[in-house]
XYZ file of C-alpha atoms in Angstrom:
569
model
C -0.008 -0.004 -0.006
C 1.476 3.276 -1.045
C 1.046 6.337 1.094
C 0.271 9.725 -0.322
C 2.410 12.708 0.449
C -0.073 14.012 2.982
C 0.187 10.735 4.889
C 3.966 10.986 5.301
C 4.325 14.755 5.737
C 3.095 15.690 9.215
C 3.270 19.426 8.363
C 0.302 19.045 6.021
C -3.327 18.581 7.084
C -4.851 15.111 6.816
C -7.308 16.147 4.108
C -4.615 17.721 1.875
C -4.655 16.433 -1.694
C -1.743 16.859 -4.030
C -2.482 17.692 -7.651
C -0.227 14.767 -8.576
C -2.440 12.383 -6.565
C -5.504 12.926 -8.736
C -6.147 12.830 -12.397
C -9.250 15.010 -12.273
C -8.787 18.330 -14.040
C -9.327 21.458 -11.982
C -11.959 23.716 -13.505
C -13.176 27.077 -12.279
C -16.942 27.599 -11.969
C -18.592 29.401 -14.849
C -19.267 33.065 -14.154
C -22.295 33.549 -16.296
C -23.622 36.887 -17.546
C -24.365 38.284 -14.101
C -20.963 37.157 -12.850
C -19.198 39.009 -15.633
C -21.252 42.126 -14.856
C -20.207 41.975 -11.212
C -16.591 41.334 -12.181
C -16.605 44.299 -14.560
C -18.202 46.530 -11.918
C -15.568 45.582 -9.351
C -12.819 46.348 -11.843
C -14.330 49.700 -12.720
C -14.875 50.770 -9.108
C -11.431 49.766 -7.890
C -9.121 52.537 -6.702
C -6.495 51.433 -9.209
C -8.944 52.011 -12.077
C -9.906 55.439 -10.697
C -6.248 56.476 -10.584
C -5.677 55.246 -14.138
C -8.743 57.127 -15.382
C -7.616 60.283 -13.569
C -4.218 60.076 -15.303
C -5.942 59.433 -18.678
C -8.136 62.499 -18.121
C -5.040 64.604 -17.445
C -3.317 63.295 -20.559
C -6.443 63.742 -22.657
C -6.617 67.409 -21.656
C -3.115 68.114 -23.050
C -4.245 68.629 -26.697
C -6.619 71.311 -25.439
C -3.621 73.496 -24.695
C -1.901 72.625 -27.983
C -4.763 73.098 -30.466
C -7.188 76.093 -30.409
C -10.693 75.266 -29.220
C -13.848 76.415 -30.947
C -15.444 77.253 -27.593
C -12.666 79.681 -26.640
C -10.850 80.714 -29.837
C -12.957 80.199 -32.974
C -10.798 82.591 -34.971
C -7.735 80.538 -34.012
C -9.428 77.397 -35.344
C -10.193 79.167 -38.625
C -6.581 80.287 -38.897
C -5.381 76.750 -38.111
C -7.508 75.369 -40.977
C -6.117 78.045 -43.276
C -2.508 77.313 -42.357
C -2.864 73.497 -42.275
C -5.462 72.543 -44.867
C -4.433 68.882 -44.977
C -3.951 68.085 -41.294
C -6.871 70.167 -39.953
C -9.730 67.893 -41.254
C -8.012 64.819 -39.766
C -7.615 66.493 -36.396
C -11.167 67.740 -36.580
C -12.360 64.175 -37.175
C -10.704 63.248 -33.897
C -12.553 66.227 -32.299
C -9.333 67.876 -31.158
C -10.782 71.348 -31.802
C -13.793 70.480 -29.609
C -11.773 68.471 -27.108
C -13.767 69.019 -23.912
C -17.084 68.146 -25.541
C -15.694 65.249 -27.605
C -17.140 61.758 -27.255
C -13.899 60.157 -26.135
C -13.082 62.822 -23.544
C -16.656 62.600 -22.238
C -16.321 58.819 -22.017
C -13.208 59.104 -19.810
C -14.919 61.794 -17.777
C -18.057 59.725 -17.152
C -16.111 56.521 -16.411
C -14.023 58.403 -13.848
C -17.223 59.827 -12.330
C -18.780 56.372 -12.011
C -15.540 54.821 -10.725
C -15.178 57.438 -7.995
C -18.780 56.996 -6.849
C -18.329 53.215 -6.840
C -15.181 53.631 -4.706
C -16.581 56.167 -2.260
C -19.941 54.576 -1.408
C -18.653 51.237 0.038
C -15.737 52.984 1.741
C -18.128 55.440 3.351
C -20.339 52.652 4.649
C -17.330 50.814 6.027
C -16.011 54.007 7.636
C -19.344 54.808 9.315
C -19.424 51.259 10.662
C -15.860 51.621 11.977
C -16.766 54.922 13.678
C -19.485 53.140 15.679
C -17.308 50.163 16.529
C -15.244 49.885 19.720
C -11.442 49.767 19.570
C -10.134 46.225 18.969
C -9.302 43.881 21.828
C -5.847 44.068 23.346
C -3.557 41.518 21.696
C -2.576 38.606 23.912
C 1.112 39.062 23.215
C 1.973 42.744 22.985
C 5.682 41.882 22.945
C 5.383 40.821 19.326
C 4.768 44.396 18.229
C 7.725 46.490 17.149
C 6.910 49.483 19.336
C 6.755 47.779 22.727
C 8.002 48.579 26.225
C 7.366 46.992 29.601
C 8.080 48.037 33.186
C 7.979 46.016 36.455
C 6.515 47.883 39.417
C 5.624 46.956 42.970
C 1.927 46.141 43.201
C 1.796 46.581 46.974
C -0.327 44.478 49.291
C -3.264 44.450 46.840
C -1.830 44.048 43.314
C -5.302 43.599 41.772
C -6.425 46.990 43.022
C -3.107 48.540 41.981
C -3.497 47.107 38.438
C -7.029 48.401 38.191
C -5.952 51.831 39.363
C -3.071 51.857 36.864
C -5.369 51.031 33.952
C -7.886 53.650 35.168
C -5.150 56.266 35.063
C -4.101 55.132 31.597
C -7.709 55.275 30.387
C -8.187 58.843 31.616
C -4.872 59.902 30.121
C -5.656 58.429 26.717
C -9.135 60.008 26.707
C -7.579 63.406 27.442
C -5.354 62.972 24.371
C -8.325 62.396 22.059
C -8.289 58.565 21.877
C -11.353 56.377 21.828
C -10.845 53.833 24.593
C -12.252 50.462 25.610
C -11.426 48.463 28.727
C -10.713 44.758 28.391
C -10.269 43.221 31.865
C -9.975 39.516 32.479
C -8.855 37.404 35.391
C -5.227 38.300 36.113
C -5.076 40.818 33.238
C -6.213 44.402 32.991
C -5.879 46.457 29.799
C -7.162 49.450 27.851
C -7.280 49.640 24.054
C -7.151 53.096 22.496
C -7.488 54.253 18.931
C -7.538 57.575 17.113
C -6.963 58.968 13.631
C -10.363 58.273 12.052
C -10.143 61.816 10.697
C -7.506 60.473 8.325
C -10.026 58.248 6.562
C -12.632 61.000 6.888
C -10.203 63.306 5.065
C -9.634 60.701 2.331
C -13.370 60.280 1.823
C -13.902 64.056 1.918
C -11.221 64.457 -0.777
C -12.900 61.913 -3.049
C -16.398 63.307 -2.454
C -15.116 66.808 -3.176
C -13.455 65.530 -6.339
C -16.849 64.163 -7.430
C -18.290 67.583 -6.598
C -15.724 69.225 -8.880
C -16.654 66.888 -11.711
C -20.380 67.495 -11.209
C -19.852 71.265 -11.015
C -17.859 71.258 -14.230
C -20.402 69.021 -15.948
C -23.499 70.977 -14.917
C -21.803 74.348 -14.994
C -20.746 73.885 -18.614
C -24.428 73.754 -19.578
C -25.003 77.246 -18.163
C -21.686 78.729 -19.328
C -21.205 80.933 -22.349
C -18.190 82.547 -23.978
C -18.280 85.324 -26.522
C -15.805 87.514 -28.379
C -16.247 91.094 -29.398
C -13.969 93.588 -31.158
C -14.689 97.121 -29.881
C -13.306 100.245 -31.533
C -12.499 103.294 -29.452
C -15.571 105.462 -28.950
C -18.030 102.646 -29.733
C -20.345 100.715 -27.375
C -20.934 96.987 -26.933
C -24.337 95.847 -25.674
C -24.467 92.460 -23.937
C -26.938 90.972 -26.429
C -26.565 87.976 -28.721
C -26.727 90.112 -31.845
C -23.813 92.299 -30.738
C -21.242 89.513 -30.356
C -18.657 88.791 -33.039
C -18.796 85.098 -32.025
C -20.807 83.384 -29.310
C -20.447 79.885 -27.871
C -23.323 79.037 -25.506
C -23.700 76.098 -23.154
C -26.326 73.461 -23.686
C -28.933 75.294 -21.613
C -28.164 78.833 -22.889
C -30.226 80.199 -25.772
C -28.866 83.766 -25.662
C -32.142 85.367 -24.555
C -31.349 85.651 -20.829
C -27.980 87.466 -20.906
C -27.409 89.996 -18.150
C -28.237 93.448 -19.608
C -25.403 95.993 -19.592
C -23.469 98.091 -22.066
C -19.731 98.813 -22.277
C -18.023 101.673 -24.098
C -14.334 101.583 -24.987
C -13.273 105.110 -24.041
C -9.587 104.726 -24.904
C -6.930 102.087 -25.475
C -3.463 103.009 -24.295
C -0.263 101.158 -25.214
C 3.250 102.047 -24.058
C 6.054 100.987 -26.414
C 9.791 100.864 -25.735
C 11.202 103.990 -27.483
C 13.287 103.640 -30.680
C 16.996 103.289 -30.049
C 16.468 101.470 -26.767
C 16.960 97.779 -26.091
C 13.814 95.949 -27.135
C 12.540 98.908 -29.140
C 8.920 98.477 -30.206
C 7.976 96.011 -27.505
C 4.777 96.812 -25.674
C 5.233 97.425 -21.977
C 1.601 97.822 -20.979
C -1.906 97.485 -22.455
C -4.808 99.291 -20.857
C -8.417 99.427 -22.110
C -10.397 102.171 -20.344
C -14.090 101.237 -20.428
C -17.310 102.655 -19.086
C -20.025 100.160 -18.043
C -23.686 101.097 -17.723
C -26.428 98.924 -16.280
C -30.135 99.534 -17.174
C -32.276 100.874 -14.349
C -29.392 102.614 -12.593
C -27.907 106.033 -13.252
C -24.525 104.945 -11.942
C -21.732 104.294 -14.421
C -18.668 102.200 -13.712
C -15.331 103.337 -15.143
C -12.686 100.605 -15.098
C -9.489 99.561 -16.824
C -9.047 96.109 -18.369
C -5.516 94.740 -18.670
C -3.958 91.451 -19.720
C -4.405 88.936 -16.889
C -6.494 91.489 -15.006
C -10.100 90.883 -16.150
C -13.117 93.009 -15.310
C -16.137 91.439 -13.618
C -19.571 92.775 -14.534
C -22.718 91.001 -13.334
C -20.934 87.612 -13.031
C -19.399 88.078 -16.516
C -15.609 88.174 -16.626
C -14.210 90.357 -19.409
C -10.702 89.513 -20.616
C -8.442 91.531 -22.900
C -7.204 89.227 -25.701
C -5.707 91.510 -28.306
C -5.607 94.928 -29.867
C -4.803 96.781 -33.060
C -5.614 99.762 -35.254
C -8.937 100.648 -36.828
C -8.424 103.248 -39.606
C -11.549 105.211 -40.509
C -12.245 104.647 -44.200
C -14.899 106.452 -46.252
C -15.980 105.373 -49.762
C -18.020 107.695 -52.000
C -19.604 106.999 -55.363
C -19.117 109.038 -58.506
C -21.838 111.497 -57.374
C -20.002 112.101 -54.082
C -22.511 110.240 -51.917
C -21.111 108.211 -49.041
C -21.684 104.513 -49.609
C -19.394 103.275 -46.820
C -17.842 104.935 -43.758
C -16.563 103.064 -40.751
C -13.538 102.516 -38.477
C -12.616 99.039 -39.649
C -10.343 96.887 -37.434
C -7.176 95.753 -39.229
C -5.707 92.575 -37.758
C -2.002 92.691 -36.788
C 0.259 90.365 -38.780
C 3.570 90.932 -36.975
C 5.054 92.484 -33.835
C 5.446 95.859 -35.606
C 1.662 95.979 -36.134
C 1.640 95.601 -39.901
C -2.089 94.935 -40.167
C -4.501 93.407 -42.699
C -8.030 94.700 -43.163
C -11.005 94.124 -45.472
C -13.498 96.724 -46.671
C -16.706 95.425 -48.325
C -18.991 97.748 -50.267
C -22.032 95.759 -51.361
C -24.203 98.667 -52.566
C -23.931 102.161 -54.020
C -21.337 101.420 -56.717
C -21.788 99.972 -60.245
C -20.562 96.598 -58.891
C -19.887 95.093 -55.495
C -16.410 96.130 -54.447
C -13.946 94.654 -51.940
C -10.822 96.415 -50.743
C -7.947 94.347 -49.344
C -5.814 96.748 -47.329
C -2.641 96.843 -45.297
C -2.071 99.393 -42.590
C 1.467 100.448 -41.565
C 1.668 102.532 -38.320
C 5.208 103.539 -39.270
C 5.756 102.841 -42.924
C 9.120 101.558 -44.073
C 10.477 99.595 -47.016
C 12.174 96.191 -47.072
C 15.140 95.361 -49.293
C 12.671 93.819 -51.772
C 10.818 97.115 -52.068
C 7.745 95.835 -50.258
C 6.244 97.979 -47.511
C 6.350 96.988 -43.833
C 5.888 98.718 -40.521
C 9.169 99.369 -38.782
C 7.690 100.582 -35.462
C 4.304 99.753 -33.891
C 3.376 103.349 -32.889
C 1.928 105.997 -35.169
C 4.873 107.906 -36.607
C 4.154 107.552 -40.333
C 0.751 105.865 -40.771
C -0.057 104.690 -44.270
C -2.810 102.431 -45.626
C -2.690 100.673 -49.020
C -5.527 98.959 -50.907
C -5.966 96.507 -53.717
C -9.445 96.815 -55.278
C -11.558 93.816 -56.366
C -14.951 93.850 -58.045
C -17.534 91.077 -58.359
C -19.675 88.908 -56.078
C -18.831 89.390 -52.394
C -20.707 86.183 -51.581
C -23.178 87.815 -49.193
C -26.349 87.875 -51.312
C -27.213 84.209 -50.658
C -27.532 84.782 -46.909
C -24.458 82.706 -46.004
C -22.604 84.260 -43.063
C -19.209 85.638 -44.041
C -16.361 86.862 -41.879
C -15.778 90.586 -42.030
C -12.006 89.886 -41.764
C -11.706 87.724 -44.913
C -12.536 88.199 -48.582
C -12.849 85.365 -51.094
C -11.344 86.867 -54.249
C -11.413 83.647 -56.319
C -14.488 84.801 -58.277
C -13.661 88.483 -58.347
C -11.734 90.714 -60.765
C -8.666 92.522 -59.444
C -8.622 96.144 -60.553
C -5.439 97.480 -58.864
C -2.090 96.044 -57.778
C -0.629 92.649 -58.583
C -0.716 91.635 -62.232
C -3.191 94.361 -63.239
C -0.393 96.770 -64.100
C -2.026 99.500 -61.995
C -0.630 100.784 -58.745
C -2.233 99.970 -55.453
C -4.020 102.794 -53.717
C -1.790 104.403 -51.084
C -3.172 106.885 -48.546
C -2.004 108.886 -45.562
C -4.324 110.407 -42.942
C -6.735 112.895 -44.570
C -5.872 111.841 -48.137
C -8.293 110.735 -50.865
C -7.722 108.591 -53.998
C -9.910 107.691 -56.966
C -11.377 104.236 -57.420
C -10.792 102.493 -60.771
C -13.205 103.044 -63.678
C -14.313 106.393 -62.211
C -16.571 104.643 -59.716
C -15.828 107.059 -56.912
C -13.249 107.799 -54.226
C -11.799 106.284 -51.073
C -10.613 108.453 -48.144
C -8.377 107.676 -45.179
C -9.993 109.924 -42.558
C -7.792 111.822 -40.108
C -9.668 111.479 -36.812
C -7.586 114.187 -35.126
C -8.630 116.776 -37.751
C -12.180 116.831 -36.382
C -13.673 116.830 -32.929
C -12.663 113.228 -32.209
C -10.061 113.287 -29.388
C -8.795 109.764 -30.043
C -5.974 110.692 -32.432
C -5.089 110.141 -36.051
C -6.135 106.472 -36.102
C -8.469 104.791 -33.663
C -7.482 101.613 -31.863
C -9.572 98.537 -31.131
C -9.589 95.985 -28.319
C -10.496 92.350 -28.724
C -12.413 91.291 -25.616
C -13.663 87.928 -24.435
C -16.796 87.866 -22.280
C -17.002 84.689 -20.236
C -19.800 83.575 -17.914
C -18.872 80.488 -15.899
C -21.817 79.384 -13.770
C -19.894 76.567 -12.075
C -16.713 78.455 -11.179
C -17.783 79.228 -7.613
C -18.785 75.645 -6.908
C -15.588 74.308 -8.474
C -13.531 76.640 -6.242
C -15.523 75.579 -3.137
C -15.141 71.874 -3.823
C -11.454 72.328 -4.689
C -10.873 73.987 -1.332
C -12.732 71.173 0.476
C -10.692 68.613 -1.499
C -7.454 70.333 -0.440
C -8.467 70.267 3.224
C -9.461 66.609 2.934
C -6.167 65.747 1.250
C -4.210 67.476 4.007
C -6.138 65.584 6.658
C -5.511 62.310 4.836
C -1.779 63.011 4.578
C -0.935 64.506 8.000
C -3.342 62.932 10.519
C -1.887 59.623 11.792
C -4.040 56.571 12.361
C -2.726 54.638 15.367
C -3.647 52.268 18.181
C -2.151 52.205 21.677
C -2.464 49.654 24.435
C -1.634 49.671 28.109
C -1.767 46.330 29.885
C -1.186 45.312 33.487
C -0.581 41.690 34.564
C 0.853 39.915 37.570
C 4.455 39.070 36.834
C 4.872 35.319 37.118
C 8.694 35.355 37.049
C 8.984 37.018 40.458
C 6.896 37.305 43.599
C 3.172 37.818 43.176
C 3.212 41.466 44.319
C 5.042 42.625 41.169
C 3.008 44.100 38.316
C 4.095 43.988 34.728
C 3.005 47.137 32.848
C 3.147 46.869 29.061
C 2.927 49.637 26.516
C 2.595 49.055 22.763
C 1.521 50.906 19.654
C 0.567 50.056 16.102
C 0.148 52.437 13.168
C -1.947 52.032 10.085
C 0.481 53.199 7.419
C 3.638 55.144 7.878
C 3.803 56.980 11.234
C 7.330 58.078 12.203
C 5.936 59.659 15.379
C 4.621 56.372 16.802
C 7.811 55.267 18.690
C 8.099 58.591 20.576
C 4.335 58.528 21.217
C 4.620 55.142 22.948
C 7.569 56.360 25.008
C 5.669 59.501 25.992
C 2.676 57.395 27.036
C 4.891 55.181 29.182
C 6.636 58.087 30.918
C 3.430 60.064 31.476
C 1.621 57.020 32.832
C 4.375 56.025 35.226
C 4.567 59.584 36.525
C 0.818 59.658 37.078
C 0.564 56.351 38.986
C 3.271 57.085 41.547
C 0.838 58.337 44.219
C -1.438 55.247 43.816
C 1.175 52.481 43.427
C 3.828 52.287 46.113
C 7.525 52.091 45.285
C 7.640 51.842 41.463
C 10.799 49.983 40.624
C 11.125 51.250 37.008
C 12.824 48.048 35.907
C 12.561 48.253 32.121
C 13.133 45.811 29.327
C 12.304 47.175 25.882
C-alpha cells in the first residue's frame, strides 16, 4: 500500500490532496452573464482604475492646450484650418478642436465619475461602521509588536487593586489625548485599548467626495456657461446681447435670450512701447483698455481699466483683454459724391510691428460690388525687396494701401461671411498685382480715386475733427465669459485640499496599556506593558509610545507604592 504525500508529511493537514495524486482536471466555476457584470463593476470601481482614469483625463486634456478650441478661440481654429489645410480635417475628425465636448473625452470623464462613486460609497459605509465600533481587543502578546515597552513595578499588598488603578489612570490619560478607549479586563489581566486617527479616513473620503463635486460642477456648470468675443473700436459701445457679439459659444442650456443686460463703451486704449533706439525697441510694456459700463435701471456708471491677466467682472461676466490693433476710418463715395461706406474698420496685426490686414466690403452704391484688401502700416518703411512693412508699432508715419476687387462678395445668398476675410477667387482685381495698376496708397486725410471712375476712397484723419482719439483709432479684442460653475468648483477644490491634508498628515494609530501579575517574580510585582501600532507610515509612533509610558508612570506614583522602573524594551 502506497502512502500519499499528505500521509507521510506531518506538516500538512490530513485532508490535503496533491495535484499529482489525482487525475481530475481542476476547473473554475462558470461566471455567467451576471458574474461578468459583477466582475466588470468591481474592476471599474477599484481605486487602481480610478487612478488610471484620472491620469488618462489629465493626458487627454493636453491637446486642449496645444490646439485652439472652438469654444474659446474660434478665430484661431479658422486660422489653423487656413495654415494646415491637410492636417486640420483629420484632427477635426478626432474632435481635437472640440476636445472638452468630444465623445472620447466625455467617455473618460463619465467613467471616472462612475468609478469614484463606486469607490466612495462602500468605503463610506465601512467608515461609518468603523466609527461606531469599539477599539479592537488588546492583543494577547503585545511583545510581538515592534513598538513595545514593559516596566515592572511593585503592586503593593493588593496588586489587583493597583493594576485596576493603573489602567484607570491610563484610560483617563488616553481620553484626554483624544483617543477612543475600551477596557478589556480579564482574570489576572487588565488592559485598555485606545485608537484615534479616524479623521484620516474621513479626510480621504472628503477628498474623493469633493473631487466628485468638482466633476459635477464642471459638468452641470458647462451647460450654463457661455463665452463670446467682441472687437470694440475706441468710442463705440458694446451691448451684452446675442446680436452684438462677433462670435458666441453658448452652453447646452443657454439660448442667448437671458444674458445679463449691460453696455460697455471703450473710451480709450493706451499702449506704451519701448522707445526707438532702446533695447527691445517696439515692444509693448503695458496694455490698458479704459471702459465705461452702464447697467439699465441705474444712473450709476462704472469706469474701469481692463488689462492682460486682469479681467473686469460685470454682473458675473468676466471680461478679458485678448488683443488689440488699429482701426483706420475709411470712407468710400460713389461718382456722385454720396457716401456709400464709412466706418472705423479693425485691421488685424500680422507681426510684432503691427503691420495689419483689413478688409472693406462695399455691397451697394457702386456699379458693382467692391472689396478692398488693405494693409495698414503705423510707421511705414520699405524692405530690401521694395515691399512695404511697418518698422515701429506706434503712429509715426501711418499709411494704408488697398488693392481693389470687383464682383460677387458672396453675401447675397444669406451665407454668413467673416468681415475679416474676402474670397477673391471669383472676383476681378482692378489694382495692384498683375493688373499693371498701382495699389491705392493713402495717408491720414488723403483721398484717392477708385478704378473706372466709380468714386473715391478716403483715409480719414480722426484728429482733424472733434474726435479726441488721435489720427487712427485703436480697437480691443475682448472675451466675455460667464462660468456658472466656477464658484462651486472653487468651493469643492478647497474642500478637497483640506481633505487631502487631513488624509496626509493625521496619523491613524492604536495604543495599548496592559497590566498583569508578573509570574517570574513574587506575586506582588506588576508587569505594565505599553505598545503601539500604526496604520500606514507613522514616524511619530515610537516617541508617542515612550511618552505614554513616561506620562503614565509619573501619574501612577501616588497610587502604586515604590515603582521599581525596571525596564526591558
